[in-house]
Amino acid sequence: MATEVKLPELGDGIESGDVLEIFVSVGDVISKGQDIVEMETDKATVPVPSSVGGKVTKILVNEGDSLAIGGVILEVEAAAEAAAPEAPAAAPKPEAKPEPKAEPKAETPAPAAPDETPAAAPKPAPPQPQAPVPAQPAAAPVATTAPGEVIPAGPAIRRFAREVGVDLASVQGSGDSGRITRDDVLAVVRTANQAARSGGSAPATTSPSAASSPAPATSKTSSAPGTASSDDFGSVHVERMSKIRKTIGRQMHASWSTVPRVTNFDDADITDLERLRQSSKDDYAAQGLKLTTMPFLIKAVATALRHHPSINAVIDEENEQIIYKDYVNVGIAVDTDRGLVVPVMQNTDQRGIPEIARGLAEMAGKVRGGQFAVSDLRGGTFTISNLGAIGGQYSTPIVNVPEVAILLVGRSRKMPVVMPDDSIKPRLMMPLSLSYDHRLVDGGTAARFLNDVIGYLEAPSRLLLAL
């Protein structure tokens, strides 16, 4: 009797998901807990394990389908039932091993394998010219994963393999316990490219008419994602909008259409902070942490938020209330290949610089590796976006509703600054852009908050002593 495997709960408030990839096929024997599909929800991409083991008899979804929680993914036949009909079929296998009959006048003799010795014939067949055997490409994948076996690769690696056209079943993992890494996938791609280049000089069989026909007008190979297509003006690529991108679009539209936004721009002199960071980075490196300016900025923002409750609040329009949060949870916008994701660091104001640095590294790793949960994205009271990691100085970030403010940090650069004694010195300046909801946050409140953040950054000893 077939058992239905349904889409389980994926998190609070999640009602459906899109099927990104199906990991199994009809006829595969799977085990309980084995990943069967990868689902994309509003923000997270998660693998879904099977609730039962057995033989897959029917798959009821396709890649790209939207499936509600509780919807049926596939049907599985219990392992005992699946194995029962196979036993009698295996019994007659060893009973008959017919001896090959010598057929000296066979019409088309099958070629012998390299280590096979052909049976002696009464008289040798006349020599015939042999067609050259086409060489197998060096990159021909050799299956390393048995059918039904779980492929040891995370969601991010699976997506990357799909994008570059690599079958993970043919990849030998070099990570812990044979886990497939990005480098393993790249090695397969390099091998395939080398094989293609080495065989590129071989003449192809082309008809004269085809050889004289001009190729389609595709001047360069496009790196754009999606399926190749064309419009009235040339070649294009078409990609289905992902659930994450649709969610980002709805969130940005809600912010743009409801929040009267104002942005304040300023600079923080972080020359002394940079000197402190440089003197401490080796100590952090010994613990496996890369010390950047971000932990200091996060600590400065979290400390300032405690003194400016209007910045650490939300507007409840439905009940016409302002809710001031007594906790400080800072969200950090992370740029990923699937869109902007904002994981939240809980109780940020209660953490020291080392704990923030460690938490920041863990958050970024989980998000970029697709290993985060929806709960990691909830509960934020303020957001920081780091444009400087990519490049650029100032911007007008959009408030991450229902929050009422967001701070964007640009790339720090040395600038000539007039000092209190009227001398001009080169100073390392960090550009800051604070956008806020003018319904709740007045310009003076925003300026005082930003001045506090700058004050902590310019006097790092105050920052380190802040509790």
C-alpha angles and dihedrals in degrees: 000000000000120000121210118230109208133195106264128214109293099189144311113313095007111129102169146359141204121248107241100174138357112219100191138053135211108281096029117130109224134185130227110274094023114137110251104171140009115230130198117211130179093294110350134068111210136175114233118218125212116256092212139029128235143083119327108237101168137013112206101186136060130210108276095028119132111229127192122225106275093026117138115256101179145332124248130196114218113262093241092051092045092052096046100076092045095062098069091045091058095051101073092047098091096036098081126040104164115206112240111254117228108245106183091180101048112156098224115013113211113239114255121240115252093257095040121103111214116232115259113263126206090246131006118256115247112267114264128193110258123221112235112263109236111244116243112243114254091235096057103136119241112207111246097172121069118230110276093017118127112254107228100230134113125236093261092054091046091053092047091050090051091051094052095039100246122148105224091207087071096049122098109216120226097188129093112314090000094302113168115242133195090256090056091056092046090052090058091049092050092049091050091049092050091050091050092051094047091051095040094091093059110109113250122219104250130166116238091243092052091047092054095047114100116241119247115276099267104134098181137018106257121226091199116125123240136051121321114250139140142234133195092290105042145294122342138172121232122204128182110242108252124231090246092053091048090050091049089050093052092047094049092046091050090051095045094047098043108030120076093211129201125183126208119199125204144145132236121210102227098170093117092041090053090051089053092047093051091051092050104038095088091056090052092044089057086061092048095257129125108218112215130164091261097084089053092049092047091050091048092051094045092050093047092049090063089062096045109053093173090066091048095055144088133220115237100202095177093059095028093238139133112222114203112201117224090197126067115222113170119202118210116207109226122194111224135170089257098049141279114329123186113202114188127231107213121225092000094170091062094056129090126226095266093050092047091049091051093045092048092053092048093048094050092047093050094047097047090044092050091238099123128109128226089249088064089066099050135088100035120157099182135013133219121197119195108210091161092072087068102027138273134089116226133022141156103246119201116243112252098233134249083034116082103218143030131189123212119197120202132201113295116236138176115259135174108258129188106234126212090264090054092251118134117231135170109254131181106243126195114207115222130191118190118192118188142176105257092203089075108010117065122206093252092052091050093048093049091049092050090047089055092051091049091047092056092047094049093048104041092176088068089049094052092048094048112112 
